Coordinates of C-alpha atoms in Angstrom, one line a residue:
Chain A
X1 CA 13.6 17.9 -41.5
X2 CA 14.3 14.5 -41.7
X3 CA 18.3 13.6 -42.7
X4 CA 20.6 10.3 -42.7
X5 CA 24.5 10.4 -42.9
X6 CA 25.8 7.3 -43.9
X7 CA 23.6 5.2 -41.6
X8 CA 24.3 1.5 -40.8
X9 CA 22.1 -1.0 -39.0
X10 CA 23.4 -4.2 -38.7
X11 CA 21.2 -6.7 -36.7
X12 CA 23.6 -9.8 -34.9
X13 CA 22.0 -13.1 -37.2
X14 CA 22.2 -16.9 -36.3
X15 CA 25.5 -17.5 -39.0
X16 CA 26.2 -14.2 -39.8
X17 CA 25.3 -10.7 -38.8
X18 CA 22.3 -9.3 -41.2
X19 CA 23.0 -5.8 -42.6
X20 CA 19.7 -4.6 -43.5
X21 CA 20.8 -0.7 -43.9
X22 CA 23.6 0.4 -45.3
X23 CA 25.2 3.5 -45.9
X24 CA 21.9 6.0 -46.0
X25 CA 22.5 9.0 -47.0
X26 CA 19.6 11.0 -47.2
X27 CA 17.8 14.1 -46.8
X28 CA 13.7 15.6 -47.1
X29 CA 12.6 19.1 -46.8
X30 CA 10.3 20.2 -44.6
X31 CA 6.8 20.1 -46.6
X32 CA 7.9 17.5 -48.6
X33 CA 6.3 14.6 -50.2
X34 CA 8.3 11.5 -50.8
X35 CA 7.7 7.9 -51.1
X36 CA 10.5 5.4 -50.2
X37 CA 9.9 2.5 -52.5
X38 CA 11.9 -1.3 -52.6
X39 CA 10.4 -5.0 -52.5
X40 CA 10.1 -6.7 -49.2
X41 CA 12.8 -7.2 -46.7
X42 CA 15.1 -4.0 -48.5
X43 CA 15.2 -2.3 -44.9
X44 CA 12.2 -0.3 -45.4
X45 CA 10.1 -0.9 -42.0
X46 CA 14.5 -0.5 -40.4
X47 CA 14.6 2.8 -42.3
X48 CA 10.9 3.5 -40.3
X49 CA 12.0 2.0 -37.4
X50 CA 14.8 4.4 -37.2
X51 CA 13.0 7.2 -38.0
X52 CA 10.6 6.9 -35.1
X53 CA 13.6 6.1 -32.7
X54 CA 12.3 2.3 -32.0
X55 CA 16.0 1.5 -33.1
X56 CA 19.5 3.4 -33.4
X57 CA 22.0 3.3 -36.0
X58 CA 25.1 0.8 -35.9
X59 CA 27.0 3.9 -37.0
X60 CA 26.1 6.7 -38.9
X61 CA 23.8 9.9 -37.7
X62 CA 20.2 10.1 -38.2
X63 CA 18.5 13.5 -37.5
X64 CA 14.4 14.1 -37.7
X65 CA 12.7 17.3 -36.8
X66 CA 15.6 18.9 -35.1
X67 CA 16.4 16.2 -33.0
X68 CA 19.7 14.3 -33.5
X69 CA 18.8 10.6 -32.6
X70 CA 21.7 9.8 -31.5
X71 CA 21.8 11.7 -29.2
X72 CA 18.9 11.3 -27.8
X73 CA 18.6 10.5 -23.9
X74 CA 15.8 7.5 -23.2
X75 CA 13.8 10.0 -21.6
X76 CA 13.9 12.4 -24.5
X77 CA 12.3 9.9 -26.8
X78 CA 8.8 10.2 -25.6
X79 CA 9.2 13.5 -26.1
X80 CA 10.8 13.4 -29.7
X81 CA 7.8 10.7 -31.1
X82 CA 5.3 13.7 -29.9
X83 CA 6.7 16.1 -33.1
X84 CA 5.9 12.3 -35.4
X85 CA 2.4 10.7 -36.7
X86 CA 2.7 7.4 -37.6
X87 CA 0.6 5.3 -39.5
X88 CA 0.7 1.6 -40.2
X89 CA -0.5 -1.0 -42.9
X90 CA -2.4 -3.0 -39.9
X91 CA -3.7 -0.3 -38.9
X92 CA -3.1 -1.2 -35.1
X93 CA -5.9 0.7 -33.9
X94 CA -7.1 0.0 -30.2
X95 CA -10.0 -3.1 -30.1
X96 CA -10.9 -2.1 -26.9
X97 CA -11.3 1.4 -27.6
X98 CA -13.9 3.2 -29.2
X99 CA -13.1 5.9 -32.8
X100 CA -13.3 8.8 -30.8
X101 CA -10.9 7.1 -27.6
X102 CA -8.4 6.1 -30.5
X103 CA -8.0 9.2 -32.5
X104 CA -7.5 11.2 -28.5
X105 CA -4.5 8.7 -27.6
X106 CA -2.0 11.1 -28.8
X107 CA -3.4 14.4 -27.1
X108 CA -3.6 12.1 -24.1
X109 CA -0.3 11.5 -24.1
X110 CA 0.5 15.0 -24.2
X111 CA -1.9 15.8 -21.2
X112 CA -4.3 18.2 -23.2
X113 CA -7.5 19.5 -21.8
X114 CA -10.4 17.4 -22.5
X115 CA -12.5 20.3 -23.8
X116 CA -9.5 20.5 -26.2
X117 CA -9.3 17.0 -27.1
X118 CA -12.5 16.7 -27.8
X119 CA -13.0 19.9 -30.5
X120 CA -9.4 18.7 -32.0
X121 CA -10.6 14.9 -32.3
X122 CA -14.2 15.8 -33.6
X123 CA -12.9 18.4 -36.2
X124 CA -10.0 15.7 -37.2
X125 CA -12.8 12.9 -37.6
X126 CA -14.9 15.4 -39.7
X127 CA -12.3 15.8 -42.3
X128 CA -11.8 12.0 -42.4
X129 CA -15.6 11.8 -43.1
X130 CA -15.9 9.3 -40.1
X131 CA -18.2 11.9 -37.6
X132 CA -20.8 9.3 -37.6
X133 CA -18.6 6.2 -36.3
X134 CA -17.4 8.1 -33.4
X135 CA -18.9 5.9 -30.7
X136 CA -18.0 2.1 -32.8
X137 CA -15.1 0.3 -32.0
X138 CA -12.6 -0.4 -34.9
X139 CA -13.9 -4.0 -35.8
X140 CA -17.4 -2.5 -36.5
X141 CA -15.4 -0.7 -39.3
X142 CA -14.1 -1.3 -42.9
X143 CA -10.3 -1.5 -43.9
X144 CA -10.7 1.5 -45.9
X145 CA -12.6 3.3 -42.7
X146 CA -9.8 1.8 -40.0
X147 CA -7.1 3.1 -41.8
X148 CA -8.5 6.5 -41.9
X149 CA -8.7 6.0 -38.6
X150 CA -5.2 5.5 -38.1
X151 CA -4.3 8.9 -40.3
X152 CA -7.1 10.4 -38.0
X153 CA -4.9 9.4 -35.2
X154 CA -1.4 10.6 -36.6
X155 CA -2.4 13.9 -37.6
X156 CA -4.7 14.8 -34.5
X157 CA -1.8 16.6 -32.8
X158 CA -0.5 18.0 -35.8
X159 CA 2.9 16.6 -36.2
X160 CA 6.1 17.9 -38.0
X161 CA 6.6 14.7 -39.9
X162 CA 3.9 12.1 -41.1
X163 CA 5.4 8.5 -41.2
X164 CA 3.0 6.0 -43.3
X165 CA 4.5 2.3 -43.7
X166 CA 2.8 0.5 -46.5
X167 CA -0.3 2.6 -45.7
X168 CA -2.4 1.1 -48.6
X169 CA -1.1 -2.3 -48.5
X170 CA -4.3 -3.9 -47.1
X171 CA -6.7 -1.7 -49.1
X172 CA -7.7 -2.0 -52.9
X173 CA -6.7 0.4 -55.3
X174 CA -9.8 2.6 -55.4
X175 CA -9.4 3.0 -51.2
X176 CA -5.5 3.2 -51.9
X177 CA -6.4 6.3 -53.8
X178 CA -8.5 7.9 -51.4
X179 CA -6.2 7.7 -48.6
X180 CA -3.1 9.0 -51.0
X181 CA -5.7 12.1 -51.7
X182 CA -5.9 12.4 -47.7
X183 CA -2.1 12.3 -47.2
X184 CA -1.9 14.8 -50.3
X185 CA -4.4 17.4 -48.5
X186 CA -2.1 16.8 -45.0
X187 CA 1.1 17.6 -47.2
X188 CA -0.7 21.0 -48.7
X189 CA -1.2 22.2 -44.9
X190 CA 3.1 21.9 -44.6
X191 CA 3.0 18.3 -42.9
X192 CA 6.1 16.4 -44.1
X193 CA 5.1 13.4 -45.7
X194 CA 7.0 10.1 -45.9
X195 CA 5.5 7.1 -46.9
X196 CA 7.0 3.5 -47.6
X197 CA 5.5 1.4 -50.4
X198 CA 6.3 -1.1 -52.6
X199 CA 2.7 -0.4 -54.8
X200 CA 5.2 0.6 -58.1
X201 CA 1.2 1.7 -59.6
X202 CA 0.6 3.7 -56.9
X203 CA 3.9 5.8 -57.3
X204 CA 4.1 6.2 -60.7
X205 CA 0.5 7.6 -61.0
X206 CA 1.8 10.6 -58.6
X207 CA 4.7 12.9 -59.5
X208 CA 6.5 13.5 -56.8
X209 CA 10.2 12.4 -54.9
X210 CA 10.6 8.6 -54.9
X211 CA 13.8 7.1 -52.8
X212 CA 14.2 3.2 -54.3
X213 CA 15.9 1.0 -51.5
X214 CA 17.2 -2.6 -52.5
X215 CA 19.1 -4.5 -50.4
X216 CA 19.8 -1.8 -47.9
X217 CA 20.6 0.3 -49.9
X218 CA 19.4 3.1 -51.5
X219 CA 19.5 2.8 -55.1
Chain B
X1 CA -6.9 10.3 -12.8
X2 CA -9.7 10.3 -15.1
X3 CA -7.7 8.4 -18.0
X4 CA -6.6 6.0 -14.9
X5 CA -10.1 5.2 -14.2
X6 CA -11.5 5.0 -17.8
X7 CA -8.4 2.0 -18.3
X8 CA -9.7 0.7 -15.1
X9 CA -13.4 0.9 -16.3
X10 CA -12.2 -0.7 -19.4
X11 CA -9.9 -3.3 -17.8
X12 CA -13.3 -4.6 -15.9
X13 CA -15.1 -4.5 -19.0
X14 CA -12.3 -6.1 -21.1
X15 CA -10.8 -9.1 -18.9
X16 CA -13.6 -9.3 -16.5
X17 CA -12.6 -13.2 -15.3
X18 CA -9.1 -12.4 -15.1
X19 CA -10.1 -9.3 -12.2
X20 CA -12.2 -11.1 -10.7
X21 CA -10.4 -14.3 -9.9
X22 CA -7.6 -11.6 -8.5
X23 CA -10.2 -9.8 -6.7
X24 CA -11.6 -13.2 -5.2
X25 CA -8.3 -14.5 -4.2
X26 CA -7.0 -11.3 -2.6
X27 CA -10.3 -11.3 -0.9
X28 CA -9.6 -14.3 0.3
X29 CA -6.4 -13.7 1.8
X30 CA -7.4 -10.7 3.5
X31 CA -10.0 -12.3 5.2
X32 CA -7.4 -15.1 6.7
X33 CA -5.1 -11.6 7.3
X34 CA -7.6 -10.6 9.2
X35 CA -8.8 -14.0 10.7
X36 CA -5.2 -13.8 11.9
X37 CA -5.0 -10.5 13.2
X38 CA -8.5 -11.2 14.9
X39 CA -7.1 -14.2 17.0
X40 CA -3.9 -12.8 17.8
X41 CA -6.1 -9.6 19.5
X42 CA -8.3 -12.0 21.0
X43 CA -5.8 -14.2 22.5
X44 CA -3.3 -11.5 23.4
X45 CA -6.3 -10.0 24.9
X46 CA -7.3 -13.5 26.7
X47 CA -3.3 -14.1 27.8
X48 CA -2.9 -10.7 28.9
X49 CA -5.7 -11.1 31.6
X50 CA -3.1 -13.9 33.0
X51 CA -0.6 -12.3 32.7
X52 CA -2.1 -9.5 34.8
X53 CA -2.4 -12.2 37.6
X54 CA 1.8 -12.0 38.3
X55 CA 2.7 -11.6 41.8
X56 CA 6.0 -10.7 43.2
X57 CA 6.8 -11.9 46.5
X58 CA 10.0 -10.3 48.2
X59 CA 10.7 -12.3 51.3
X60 CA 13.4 -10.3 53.9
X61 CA 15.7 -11.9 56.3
X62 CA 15.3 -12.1 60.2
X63 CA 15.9 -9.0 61.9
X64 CA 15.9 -6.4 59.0
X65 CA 16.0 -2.6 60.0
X66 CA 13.6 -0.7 59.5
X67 CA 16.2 1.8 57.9
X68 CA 17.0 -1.2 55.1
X69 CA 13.2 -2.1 54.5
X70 CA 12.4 1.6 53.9
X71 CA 15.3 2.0 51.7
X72 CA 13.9 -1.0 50.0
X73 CA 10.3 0.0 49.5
X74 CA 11.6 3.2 47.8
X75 CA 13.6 1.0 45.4
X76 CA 11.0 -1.1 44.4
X77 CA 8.7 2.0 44.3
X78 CA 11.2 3.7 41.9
X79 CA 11.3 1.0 39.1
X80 CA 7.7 1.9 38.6
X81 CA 6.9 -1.6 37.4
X82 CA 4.3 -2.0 40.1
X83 CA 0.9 -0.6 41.1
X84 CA 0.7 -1.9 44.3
X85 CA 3.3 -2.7 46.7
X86 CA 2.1 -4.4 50.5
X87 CA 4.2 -4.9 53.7
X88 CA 3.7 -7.7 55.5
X89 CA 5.4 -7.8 58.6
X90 CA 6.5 -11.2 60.1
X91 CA 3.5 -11.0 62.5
X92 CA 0.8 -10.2 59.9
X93 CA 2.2 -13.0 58.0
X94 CA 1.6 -15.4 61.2
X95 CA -2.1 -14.0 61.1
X96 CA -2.5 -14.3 57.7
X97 CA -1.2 -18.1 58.1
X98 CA -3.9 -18.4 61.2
X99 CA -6.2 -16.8 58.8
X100 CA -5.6 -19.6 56.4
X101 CA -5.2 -22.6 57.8
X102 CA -7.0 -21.6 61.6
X103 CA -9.9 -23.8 60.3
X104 CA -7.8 -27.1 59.2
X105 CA -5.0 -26.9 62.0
X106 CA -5.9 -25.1 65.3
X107 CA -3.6 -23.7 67.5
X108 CA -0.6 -23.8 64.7
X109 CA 0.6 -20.3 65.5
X110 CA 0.2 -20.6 68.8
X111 CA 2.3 -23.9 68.7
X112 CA 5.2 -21.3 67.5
X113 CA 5.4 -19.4 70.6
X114 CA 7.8 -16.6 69.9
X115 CA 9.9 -18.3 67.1
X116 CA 8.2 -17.0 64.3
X117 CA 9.7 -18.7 61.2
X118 CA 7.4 -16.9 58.8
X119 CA 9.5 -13.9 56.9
X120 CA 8.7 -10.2 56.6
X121 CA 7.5 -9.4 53.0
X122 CA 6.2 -7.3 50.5
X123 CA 4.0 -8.2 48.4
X124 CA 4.1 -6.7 44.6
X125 CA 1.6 -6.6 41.9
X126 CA 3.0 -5.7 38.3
X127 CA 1.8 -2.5 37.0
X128 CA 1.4 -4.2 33.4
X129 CA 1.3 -7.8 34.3
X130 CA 3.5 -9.8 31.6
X131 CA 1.8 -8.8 28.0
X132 CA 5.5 -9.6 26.1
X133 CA 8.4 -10.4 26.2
X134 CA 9.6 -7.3 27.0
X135 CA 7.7 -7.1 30.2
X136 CA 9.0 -10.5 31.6
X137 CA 12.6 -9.6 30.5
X138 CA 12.2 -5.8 33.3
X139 CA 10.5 -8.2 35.7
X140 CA 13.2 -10.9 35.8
X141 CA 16.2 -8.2 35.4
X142 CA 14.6 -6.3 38.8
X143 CA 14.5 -10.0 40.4
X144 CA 17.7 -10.4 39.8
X145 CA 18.8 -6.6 41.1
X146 CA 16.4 -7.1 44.0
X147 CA 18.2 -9.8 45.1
X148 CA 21.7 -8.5 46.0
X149 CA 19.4 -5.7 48.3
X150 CA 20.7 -5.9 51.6
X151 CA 17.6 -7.7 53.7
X152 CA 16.0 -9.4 51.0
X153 CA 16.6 -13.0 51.8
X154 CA 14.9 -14.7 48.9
X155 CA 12.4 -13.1 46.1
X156 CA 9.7 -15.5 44.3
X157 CA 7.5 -14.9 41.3
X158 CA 5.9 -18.4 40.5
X159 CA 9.7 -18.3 38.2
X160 CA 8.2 -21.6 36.4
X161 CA 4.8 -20.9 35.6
X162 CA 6.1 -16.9 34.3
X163 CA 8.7 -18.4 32.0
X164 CA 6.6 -21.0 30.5
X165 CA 3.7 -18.3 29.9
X166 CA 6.2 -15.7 28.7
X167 CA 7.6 -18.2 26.3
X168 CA 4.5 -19.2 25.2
X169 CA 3.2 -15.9 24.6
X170 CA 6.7 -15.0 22.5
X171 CA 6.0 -18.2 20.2
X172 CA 2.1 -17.3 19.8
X173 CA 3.4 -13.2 18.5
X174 CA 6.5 -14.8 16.2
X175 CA 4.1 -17.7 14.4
X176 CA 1.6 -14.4 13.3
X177 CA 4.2 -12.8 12.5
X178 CA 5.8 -15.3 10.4
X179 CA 2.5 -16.2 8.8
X180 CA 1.1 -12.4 8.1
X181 CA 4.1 -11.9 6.4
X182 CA 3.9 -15.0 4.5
X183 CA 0.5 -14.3 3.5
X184 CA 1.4 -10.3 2.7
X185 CA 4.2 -11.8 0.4
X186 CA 1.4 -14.1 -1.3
X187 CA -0.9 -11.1 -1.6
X188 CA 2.0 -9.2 -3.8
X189 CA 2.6 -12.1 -5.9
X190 CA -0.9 -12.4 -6.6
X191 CA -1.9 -8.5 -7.4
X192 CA 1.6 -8.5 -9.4
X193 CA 0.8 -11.4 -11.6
X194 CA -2.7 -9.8 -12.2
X195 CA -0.9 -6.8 -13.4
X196 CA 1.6 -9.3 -15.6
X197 CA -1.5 -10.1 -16.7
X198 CA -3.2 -7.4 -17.5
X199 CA 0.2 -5.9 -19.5
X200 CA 0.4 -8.8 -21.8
X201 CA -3.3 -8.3 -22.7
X202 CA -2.4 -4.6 -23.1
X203 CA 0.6 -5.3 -25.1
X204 CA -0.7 -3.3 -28.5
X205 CA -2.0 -0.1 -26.5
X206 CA 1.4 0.0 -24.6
X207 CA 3.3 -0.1 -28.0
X208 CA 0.8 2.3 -29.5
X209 CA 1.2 4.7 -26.5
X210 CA 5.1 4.7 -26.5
X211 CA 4.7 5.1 -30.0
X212 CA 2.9 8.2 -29.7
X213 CA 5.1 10.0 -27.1
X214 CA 3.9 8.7 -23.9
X215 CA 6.5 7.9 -21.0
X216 CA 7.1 5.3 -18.8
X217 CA 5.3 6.6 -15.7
X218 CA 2.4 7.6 -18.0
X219 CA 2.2 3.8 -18.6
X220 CA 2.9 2.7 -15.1
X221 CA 0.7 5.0 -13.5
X222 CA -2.9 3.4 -14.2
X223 CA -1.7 0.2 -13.5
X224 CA -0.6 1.1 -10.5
X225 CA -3.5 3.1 -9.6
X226 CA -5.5 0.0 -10.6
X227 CA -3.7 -2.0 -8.4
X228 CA -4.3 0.3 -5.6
X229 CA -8.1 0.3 -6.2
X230 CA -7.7 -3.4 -6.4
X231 CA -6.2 -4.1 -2.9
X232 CA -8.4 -1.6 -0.9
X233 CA -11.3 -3.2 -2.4
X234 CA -10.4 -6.6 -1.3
X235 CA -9.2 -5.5 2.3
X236 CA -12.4 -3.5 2.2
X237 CA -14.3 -6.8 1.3
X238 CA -12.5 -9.2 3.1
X239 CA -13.2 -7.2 6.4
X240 CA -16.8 -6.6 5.9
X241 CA -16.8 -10.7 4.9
X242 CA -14.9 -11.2 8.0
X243 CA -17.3 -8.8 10.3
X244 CA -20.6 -11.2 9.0
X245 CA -18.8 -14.3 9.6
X246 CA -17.5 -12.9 13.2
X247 CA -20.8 -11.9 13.9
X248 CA -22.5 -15.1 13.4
X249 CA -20.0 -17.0 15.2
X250 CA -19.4 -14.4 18.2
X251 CA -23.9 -15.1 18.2
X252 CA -22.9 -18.8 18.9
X253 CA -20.2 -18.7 20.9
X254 CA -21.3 -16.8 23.3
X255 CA -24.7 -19.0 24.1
X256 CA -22.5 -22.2 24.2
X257 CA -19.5 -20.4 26.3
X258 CA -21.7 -18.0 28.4
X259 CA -20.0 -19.7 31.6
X260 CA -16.1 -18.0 30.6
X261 CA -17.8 -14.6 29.9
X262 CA -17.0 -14.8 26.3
X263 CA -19.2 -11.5 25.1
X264 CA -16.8 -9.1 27.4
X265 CA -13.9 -11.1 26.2
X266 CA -13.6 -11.2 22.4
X267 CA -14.1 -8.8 20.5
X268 CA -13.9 -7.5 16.6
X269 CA -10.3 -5.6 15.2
X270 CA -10.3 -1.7 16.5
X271 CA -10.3 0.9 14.5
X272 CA -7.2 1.6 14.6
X273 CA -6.4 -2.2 13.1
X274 CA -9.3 -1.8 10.0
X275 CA -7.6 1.3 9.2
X276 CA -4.4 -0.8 9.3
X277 CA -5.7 -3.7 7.3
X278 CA -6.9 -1.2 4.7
X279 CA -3.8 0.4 4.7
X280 CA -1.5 -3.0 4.2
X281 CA -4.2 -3.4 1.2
X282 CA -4.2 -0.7 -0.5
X283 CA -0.3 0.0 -0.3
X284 CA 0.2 -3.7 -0.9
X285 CA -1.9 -3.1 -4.0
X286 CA 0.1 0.1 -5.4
X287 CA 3.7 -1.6 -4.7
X288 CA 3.3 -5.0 -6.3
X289 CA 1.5 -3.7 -9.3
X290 CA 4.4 -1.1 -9.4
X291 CA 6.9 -3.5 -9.0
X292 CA 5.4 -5.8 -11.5
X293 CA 4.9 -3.2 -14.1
X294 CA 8.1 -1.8 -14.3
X295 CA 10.1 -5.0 -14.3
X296 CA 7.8 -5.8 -17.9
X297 CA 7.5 -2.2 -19.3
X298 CA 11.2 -2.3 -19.8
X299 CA 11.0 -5.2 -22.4
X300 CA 9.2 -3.3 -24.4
X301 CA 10.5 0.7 -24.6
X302 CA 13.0 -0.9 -26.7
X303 CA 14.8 2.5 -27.4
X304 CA 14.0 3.6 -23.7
X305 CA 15.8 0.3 -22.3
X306 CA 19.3 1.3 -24.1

C-alpha cells in the first residue's frame, strides 16, 4: 500500500544543501495502522509531503496505493491524491465555506452527483456527530469539532490511504482521544491509516506499528 | 456550472469591495468604449454624407468622335464606381454657362459666336461617395486610368478638397482604433488583476482543492467563468449607462442644433454594434481572467509545475 526504497530528499540550503530524508526504506500493509513518530524538524511533514505527491524524491522510489510516484505524469497527480484523505493539525478547513460545503470538496472534485454528495456528506457528518452544525461555518466551531471536520472531509470519498499530520496536536488529550477512537473505527472498515505525531503519550497508550524518524532517518 | 456560480455567489459575498471596484472600473471603460464607438458612427455617419457629395468631371478634347466618347461612356460605366453618369455636350455646356451667368453677364455666349471654348463632358457621381480610404484610393486609380483614354483632355474631382477629406477621414478611423485598443488592453489588465486578486484571497481553497485531487482546469474554470460574467455585466451596464446619458444629451442637442437636422443625423450604436460591445466584454472577460489565472495557478501545483 504505501512503500519507500531508499528515499532521499535533499532541499538546496543557503550554506549547505539540507537533507531532511534520508535513506527511507519502508513499507505498510493495506489495513494497517501505524504512527510515524520523531521531534520536530526529523522530516516528518517531508515524509507526508511525499506521500501525497506535493514533492518527489532526490533519488530513491516511493510507491502509494499502486501508483509509483515517480512516475507519475503532472496530470496523473490529481488523479492519484483522489485514492488519499488527508488531514491536518490546522485543520485548514474552508472559512468561507459552510460544514456541509467543506466535507463535499472532495466529491466535487471528483464530479459526483449532487443527490450523491449530499447522502455521502450527511451520512459522513452523522458518524462524526456534527449533523447539527451542518449549515455553520468552521469559526462557529470548536478545535475538537473543526478537526472532525477535517477527518469528515478525508474520509467522505472513501480513500485507500488516510494521511493525518500531527492530527491531535492543537487538541487536549481528552479530544486527542476521541479523534484516535475515530481514526481507529476508519481503520476497522480497511482504511490504511498513517498518522504522524510526536505525542510519545498518545502512542504508547495504543499498541500498534510505530516508525521513529530522527534526523531523517528512520530509527 | 453550478459549483462555478456558488464560488461566484461566494466571491460577491466574500470580497464584495474588491468586485465591485472591478465592476465599477470596467463599467467605466466600457462606457468610454462605447462613447468611442458612438462618435466614430456618428461622425463617419456625418463625413460620409460629404463624402457622398464627390463629383467627377471628365472634360474631352475638341472634336472627339462619337465612336471614342461611346467607347468612353462604356468604360466609365464598367468600373461600376458610379450611379450616375451625364453627357454634356459642348453646346449644353454653353447653355448651362448662359444658364448661369445669363443674369450677371448678358450676351456672353453669344459674344462667342461659333468658337465655343467650353469642352464636352461627362459628369460622374460616385456610386459610394468617399466613406475610406479605400474608396478614394479606386477613385483616384480610375482618374489616373481615365486619363490616358483617348479624348479625355483633362479629368477634375475637386483633387484638393478629396485628399484633404480622405486624409482626414483616415486619421479620424486610425486615432479610434488606436485608442479602442488601448482601452481593450486596459480592460484585460484590469479584469486580470481582479482575478490575481481574487486567487491570492483563494490561496487556502486552491491548495485544499489540489490537495484533494482537483486539476488545473477545475481551478481555472470558475474563475474564468467569473470573469466572463464579470465583463458582460459591465458592457451590459456600461451600455445601458451610455443609452441614459445619450438620451439626455441627444434631448438637448437636438433643441439647441434643430437648424443642422441633428435628430435624423445621430443616432445610438445598432444592433449589430451592442451585440459587438457585449461580445468584446464578455470574451474580454473569459480571456484575461484566463490568462491571469493560469500564469498564478502554476506557482502553486507545485508537483504539477515539474
Amino acid at each position: 500500500m504505501i512503500e519507500f526504497s531508499h528515499a532521499y530528499k535533499v532541499y538546496p540550503g543557503t550554506a549547505a544543501p539540507i537533507h531532511a530524508l534520508k535513506d527511507i526504506n519502508l513499507k505498510i500493509e493495506k489495513g494497517e495502522f501505524v504512527f510515524l513518530t520523531g521531534p520536530s524538524g526529523a522530516g516528518k511533514t517531508t515524509l507526508f509531503r511525499l506521500l501525497s505527491a506535493y514533492d518527489r524524491p532526490t533519488s530513491g522510489r516511493v510507491c502509494v496505493s499502486g501508483f509509483d510516484l515517480n512516475e507519475l505524469k503532472p496530470k496523473q497527480v490529481p488523479f492519484f491524491r483522489r485514492h488519499l484523505g488527508v488531514v491536518y493539525q490546522d485543520f485548514r478547513l474552508l472559512k468561507q465555506r459552510t460544514i456541509f460545503e467543506n466535507v463535499a470538496l472532495p466529491l466535487e472534485v471528483r464530479r459526483e452527483k449532487s443527490r450523491y454528495i449530499k447522502l455521502r456528506v450527511e451520512d459522513v457528518l452523522e458518524q462524526m456527530r456534527l449533523s447539527h452544525k451542518r449549515d455553520e461555518f468552521p469559526s462557529q466551531l470548536s478545535g475538537g469539532e473543526q478537526q472532525r471536520v477535517a477527518i469528515a472531509r478525508a474520509l467522505v470519498h472513501h480513500p485507500n490511504v488516510l494521511l493525518a499530520d500531527e492530527p491531535t496536536g492543537n487538541l487536549d488529550p481528552e479530544l486527542s482521544r476521541d479523534i484516535i477512537a475515530i481514526f481507529d473505527k476508519i481503520n476497522a472498515q480497511g482504511t490504511t491509516v498513517f498518522i504522524a505525531t510526536h505525542d510519545h503519550e498518545l502512542v504508547r497508550s495504543r499498541a500498534c506499528r510505530t516508525i521513529e524518524i530522527q534526523g531523517g532517518a528512520i530509527v | 456550472m453550478i459549483e462555478a456560480m456558488s464560488r461566484l455567489a461566494r466571491s460577491l459575498r466574500f470580497q464584495p469591495m474588491t468586485q465591485l471596484t472591478t465592476f465599477t472600473v470596467l463599467v467605466a471603460s466600457f462606457v468610454v468604449l462605447t462613447a468611442a464607438i458612438l462618435l466614430e458612427q456618428n461622425f463617419a455617419s456625418f463625413l460620409t454624407h460629404w463624402g457622398r457629395e464627390v463629383k467627377v468631371d471628365v472634360y474631352l478634347r475638341d472634336g472627339v468622335t462619337t465612336d471614342a466618347t461611346d467607347t468612353l461612356k462604356k468604360t466609365i460605366e464598367s468600373s461600376g464606381l458610379f450611379s450616375e453618369i451625364t453627357y454634356f455636350s459642348k453646346d449644353q455646356a454653353a447653355a448651362q454657362l448662359e444658364k448661369r451667368l445669363g443674369r450677371y453677364l448678358p450676351g456672353v455666349i453669344d459674344d462667342l459666336g461659333a468658337d465655343n471654348p467650353l469642352p464636352a463632358s461627362f459628369e460622374l457621381k460616385a456610386q459610394h461617395g468617399i466613406v475610406s480610404q479605400l474608396d478614394y484610393e479606386k477613385i483616384v486609380r480610375f482618374v489616373k486610368s481615365i486619363k490616358k483614354q483617348t479624348g479625355v483632355d483633362d479629368v477634375s474631382y475637386g483633387q484638393g478638397w478629396v485628399e484633404n477629406y480622405a486624409s482626414a477621414l483616415h486619421v479620424f478611423s486610425l486615432s479610434i482604433g488606436v485608442f479602442m485598443l488601448v482601452l481593450l488592453a486596459g480592460c484585460i489588465f484590469v479584469i486580470g488583476n481582479a482575478t490575481g486578486n481574487a486567487i491570492s484571497h483563494r490561496r487556502d481553497e486552491i491548495e485544499i482543492m489540489e490537495l484533494f485531487g482537483a486539476t488545473k482546469d477545475m481551478i481555472i474554470g470558475p474563475f474564468v467563468f467569473e470573469g466572463v460574467i464579470m465583463g458582460f455585466a459591465a458592457s451590459v451596464m456600461a451600455l445601458v449607462l451610455s443609452y441614459v446619458f445619450y438620451k439626455y444629451q441627444f434631448d438637448l442637442l437636438s433643441q439647441s442644433l434643430s437648424f443642422w437636422n441633428f435628430q435624423s443625423a445621430v443616432k445610438f450604436l445598432s444592433l449589430s454594434r451592442i451585440a459587438l460591445i457585449v461580445t468584446i466584454g464578455t470574451s474580454l472577460g473569459g480571456v484575461s481572467a484566463l490568462l491571469w489565472a493560469r500564469r498564478i495557478a502554476t506557482g502553486w501545483a507545485a508537483a504539477e509545475a515539474k
